[in-house]
Amino acid sequence: MTQPLNTVVINGSLHRPSRTGILLNEIEKQISKRVSLETEFIDLVDLVPYIGTALCTDHLNDYAKQTLTRIEQADFLIVGTPVFKGSIPGLCKHLFDLVDMNAIAGKPVLLAATGGSTRHALMIDHQLRTLFGFFHALSLPAGVYATQEDIQDGLISSTALKQRLDLVANLATPVLQGIALQKQHNAEELIPA
């Protein structure tokens, strides 16, 4: 039995409840059916008062510093954000501006976004992959994009989105299982003979 992956789900929405949160919950649920996860959810809306004026980590309070530490120490990140005017919210980007540039190198990241129409779907590839490429994180091959038609009354209502979630979870599984096995191997090496 492998150890669960320390997973952090980051909701870049400034609203609660949000379609982004619903999408992220479903992604985590689908992946946890296939891989053992120990999950913590971080909502950007909770960090607004603490990171909005911080120019560096020295300006953060303990809560915001602990949040950054959880992100930096995660085995696996699931990051989702709404699209505003063709881009991610500035505070979501600012949160990652505060993350240590070497902390998530090589770590798998599953990317997701929500928007008002399908014309924003490429934001995942053009902005989020670029951002996590800077960190040398391992962006998983398929992301998830959803519109307001895909999520209705707090539920995933689109058959196409449900199929996409299944595909994304299946594509992520071999990578995450490999990370979990490596984590287990590293833990076993620390146990004295």
GROMACS .gro file of C-alpha atoms in nm:
model
  193
    1MET     CA    1   0.000   0.000   0.000
    2THR     CA    2   0.150   0.332  -0.106
    3GLN     CA    3   0.140   0.641   0.110
    4PRO     CA    4  -0.124   0.896   0.014
    5LEU     CA    5  -0.007   1.192  -0.189
    6ASN     CA    6  -0.008   1.519   0.002
    7THR     CA    7  -0.243   1.706  -0.230
    8VAL     CA    8  -0.327   2.075  -0.225
    9VAL     CA    9  -0.623   2.201  -0.426
   10ILE     CA   10  -0.603   2.575  -0.493
   11ASN     CA   11  -0.922   2.755  -0.589
   12GLY     CA   12  -0.830   3.086  -0.753
   13SER     CA   13  -1.186   3.220  -0.741
   14LEU     CA   14  -1.265   3.531  -0.540
   15HIS     CA   15  -1.619   3.405  -0.472
   16ARG     CA   16  -1.773   3.138  -0.254
   17PRO     CA   17  -1.948   2.930  -0.369
   18SER     CA   18  -1.800   2.924  -0.717
   19ARG     CA   19  -1.814   2.712  -1.031
   20THR     CA   20  -1.436   2.681  -1.003
   21GLY     CA   21  -1.474   2.527  -0.658
   22ILE     CA   22  -1.735   2.281  -0.784
   23LEU     CA   23  -1.506   2.180  -1.072
   24LEU     CA   24  -1.204   2.138  -0.843
   25ASN     CA   25  -1.403   1.926  -0.596
   26GLU     CA   26  -1.508   1.695  -0.879
   27ILE     CA   27  -1.151   1.669  -1.015
   28GLU     CA   28  -1.021   1.576  -0.671
   29LYS     CA   29  -1.303   1.325  -0.626
   30GLN     CA   30  -1.232   1.156  -0.961
   31ILE     CA   31  -0.857   1.131  -0.897
   32SER     CA   32  -0.902   1.007  -0.540
   33LYS     CA   33  -1.098   0.711  -0.682
   34ARG     CA   34  -0.778   0.605  -0.857
   35VAL     CA   35  -0.494   0.727  -0.633
   36SER     CA   36  -0.473   0.765  -0.256
   37LEU     CA   37  -0.478   1.137  -0.172
   38GLU     CA   38  -0.456   1.331   0.151
   39THR     CA   39  -0.617   1.655   0.038
   40GLU     CA   40  -0.629   2.009   0.165
   41PHE     CA   41  -0.828   2.282  -0.006
   42ILE     CA   42  -0.707   2.641  -0.024
   43ASP     CA   43  -0.946   2.914  -0.134
   44LEU     CA   44  -0.795   3.237  -0.261
   45VAL     CA   45  -1.090   3.428  -0.118
   46ASP     CA   46  -0.961   3.345   0.233
   47LEU     CA   47  -0.618   3.491   0.152
   48VAL     CA   48  -0.726   3.822   0.000
   49PRO     CA   49  -0.676   4.031   0.318
   50TYR     CA   50  -0.330   3.882   0.376
   51ILE     CA   51  -0.162   3.869   0.035
   52GLY     CA   52  -0.317   4.164  -0.147
   53THR     CA   53  -0.061   4.417  -0.025
   54ALA     CA   54   0.231   4.181   0.037
   55LEU     CA   55   0.528   4.251  -0.188
   56CYS     CA   56   0.731   3.962  -0.046
   57THR     CA   57   0.687   3.679   0.202
   58ASP     CA   58   0.830   3.895   0.482
   59HIS     CA   59   0.509   4.099   0.459
   60LEU     CA   60   0.282   3.800   0.518
   61ASN     CA   61   0.111   3.705   0.841
   62ASP     CA   62   0.145   3.353   0.986
   63TYR     CA   63  -0.173   3.223   0.818
   64ALA     CA   64  -0.054   3.326   0.471
   65LYS     CA   65   0.297   3.191   0.536
   66GLN     CA   66   0.153   2.856   0.647
   67THR     CA   67  -0.059   2.846   0.333
   68LEU     CA   68   0.247   2.903   0.114
   69THR     CA   69   0.433   2.630   0.304
   70ARG     CA   70   0.148   2.385   0.238
   71ILE     CA   71   0.161   2.468  -0.133
   72GLU     CA   72   0.540   2.437  -0.146
   73GLN     CA   73   0.545   2.106   0.043
   74ALA     CA   74   0.265   1.936  -0.153
   75ASP     CA   75   0.335   1.622  -0.354
   76PHE     CA   76   0.061   1.716  -0.602
   77LEU     CA   77  -0.123   2.038  -0.683
   78ILE     CA   78  -0.462   2.083  -0.844
   79VAL     CA   79  -0.497   2.446  -0.946
   80GLY     CA   80  -0.812   2.603  -1.082
   81THR     CA   81  -0.907   2.957  -1.160
   82PRO     CA   82  -1.184   3.150  -1.325
   83VAL     CA   83  -1.105   3.348  -1.638
   84PHE     CA   84  -1.163   3.723  -1.619
   85LYS     CA   85  -1.128   3.918  -1.943
   86GLY     CA   86  -0.908   3.653  -2.098
   87SER     CA   87  -0.675   3.604  -1.800
   88ILE     CA   88  -0.648   3.465  -1.449
   89PRO     CA   89  -0.734   3.689  -1.153
   90GLY     CA   90  -0.442   3.909  -1.055
   91LEU     CA   91  -0.448   3.789  -0.694
   92CYS     CA   92  -0.424   3.428  -0.809
   93LYS     CA   93  -0.110   3.514  -1.006
   94HIS     CA   94   0.016   3.715  -0.708
   95LEU     CA   95  -0.023   3.411  -0.481
   96PHE     CA   96   0.217   3.222  -0.707
   97ASP     CA   97   0.448   3.523  -0.720
   98LEU     CA   98   0.498   3.459  -0.348
   99VAL     CA   99   0.574   3.085  -0.390
  100ASP     CA  100   0.945   2.999  -0.375
  101MET     CA  101   1.061   2.957  -0.734
  102ASN     CA  102   1.227   2.619  -0.664
  103ALA     CA  103   0.966   2.470  -0.431
  104ILE     CA  104   0.741   2.298  -0.682
  105ALA     CA  105   0.998   2.194  -0.942
  106GLY     CA  106   0.914   1.849  -1.075
  107LYS     CA  107   0.585   1.827  -0.886
  108PRO     CA  108   0.274   1.728  -1.082
  109VAL     CA  109   0.014   2.001  -1.130
  110LEU     CA  110  -0.330   1.946  -1.278
  111LEU     CA  111  -0.470   2.265  -1.430
  112ALA     CA  112  -0.834   2.372  -1.450
  113ALA     CA  113  -1.030   2.683  -1.535
  114THR     CA  114  -1.384   2.809  -1.565
  115GLY     CA  115  -1.521   3.084  -1.782
  116GLY     CA  116  -1.828   3.232  -1.938
  117SER     CA  117  -1.769   3.085  -2.281
  118THR     CA  118  -1.552   2.832  -2.460
  119ARG     CA  119  -1.345   3.109  -2.619
  120HIS     CA  120  -1.135   3.122  -2.301
  121ALA     CA  121  -1.051   2.749  -2.297
  122LEU     CA  122  -0.697   2.798  -2.431
  123MET     CA  123  -0.611   3.005  -2.124
  124ILE     CA  124  -0.504   2.681  -1.957
  125ASP     CA  125  -0.235   2.625  -2.220
  126HIS     CA  126  -0.138   2.985  -2.285
  127GLN     CA  127  -0.121   3.112  -1.928
  128LEU     CA  128  -0.138   2.842  -1.662
  129ARG     CA  129   0.107   2.605  -1.835
  130THR     CA  130   0.342   2.897  -1.889
  131LEU     CA  131   0.322   2.997  -1.523
  132PHE     CA  132   0.395   2.647  -1.398
  133GLY     CA  133   0.659   2.598  -1.666
  134PHE     CA  134   0.847   2.884  -1.502
  135PHE     CA  135   0.846   2.682  -1.178
  136HIS     CA  136   0.963   2.368  -1.367
  137ALA     CA  137   0.654   2.193  -1.233
  138LEU     CA  138   0.519   1.891  -1.418
  139SER     CA  139   0.196   2.017  -1.575
  140LEU     CA  140  -0.013   1.710  -1.642
  141PRO     CA  141  -0.099   1.657  -2.009
  142ALA     CA  142  -0.469   1.740  -2.001
  143GLY     CA  143  -0.643   2.020  -1.818
  144VAL     CA  144  -1.011   2.079  -1.756
  145TYR     CA  145  -1.207   2.382  -1.873
  146ALA     CA  146  -1.576   2.437  -1.792
  147THR     CA  147  -1.832   2.700  -1.884
  148GLN     CA  148  -2.140   2.811  -1.695
  149GLU     CA  149  -2.345   2.574  -1.912
  150ASP     CA  150  -2.134   2.281  -1.788
  151ILE     CA  151  -2.203   2.352  -1.420
  152GLN     CA  152  -2.561   2.427  -1.321
  153ASP     CA  153  -2.721   2.452  -0.977
  154GLY     CA  154  -2.397   2.349  -0.809
  155LEU     CA  155  -2.355   2.029  -1.012
  156ILE     CA  156  -2.166   1.911  -1.318
  157SER     CA  157  -2.447   1.903  -1.573
  158SER     CA  158  -2.260   1.839  -1.898
  159THR     CA  159  -2.199   1.487  -2.024
  160ALA     CA  160  -1.898   1.613  -2.221
  161LEU     CA  161  -1.745   1.762  -1.904
  162LYS     CA  162  -1.805   1.439  -1.712
  163GLN     CA  163  -1.626   1.249  -1.988
  164ARG     CA  164  -1.341   1.503  -1.984
  165LEU     CA  165  -1.304   1.462  -1.606
  166ASP     CA  166  -1.281   1.085  -1.648
  167LEU     CA  167  -1.020   1.123  -1.924
  168VAL     CA  168  -0.811   1.369  -1.722
  169ALA     CA  169  -0.819   1.146  -1.413
  170ASN     CA  170  -0.718   0.843  -1.621
  171LEU     CA  171  -0.429   1.032  -1.782
  172ALA     CA  172  -0.309   1.164  -1.446
  173THR     CA  173  -0.323   0.827  -1.269
  174PRO     CA  174   0.001   0.666  -1.399
  175VAL     CA  175   0.203   0.978  -1.318
  176LEU     CA  176   0.054   1.010  -0.971
  177GLN     CA  177   0.097   0.639  -0.898
  178GLY     CA  178   0.464   0.674  -0.994
  179ILE     CA  179   0.504   0.971  -0.758
  180ALA     CA  180   0.330   0.774  -0.480
  181LEU     CA  181   0.560   0.474  -0.532
  182GLN     CA  182   0.866   0.699  -0.524
  183LYS     CA  183   0.739   0.861  -0.204
  184GLN     CA  184   0.688   0.516  -0.052
  185HIS     CA  185   1.037   0.408  -0.160
  186ASN     CA  186   1.192   0.721  -0.010
  187ALA     CA  187   1.007   0.665   0.318
  188GLU     CA  188   1.125   0.302   0.335
  189GLU     CA  189   1.485   0.413   0.283
  190LEU     CA  190   1.458   0.632   0.594
  191ILE     CA  191   1.358   0.337   0.813
  192PRO     CA  192   1.667   0.187   0.981
  193ALA     CA  193   1.734  -0.180   0.907
   0.00000   0.00000   0.00000
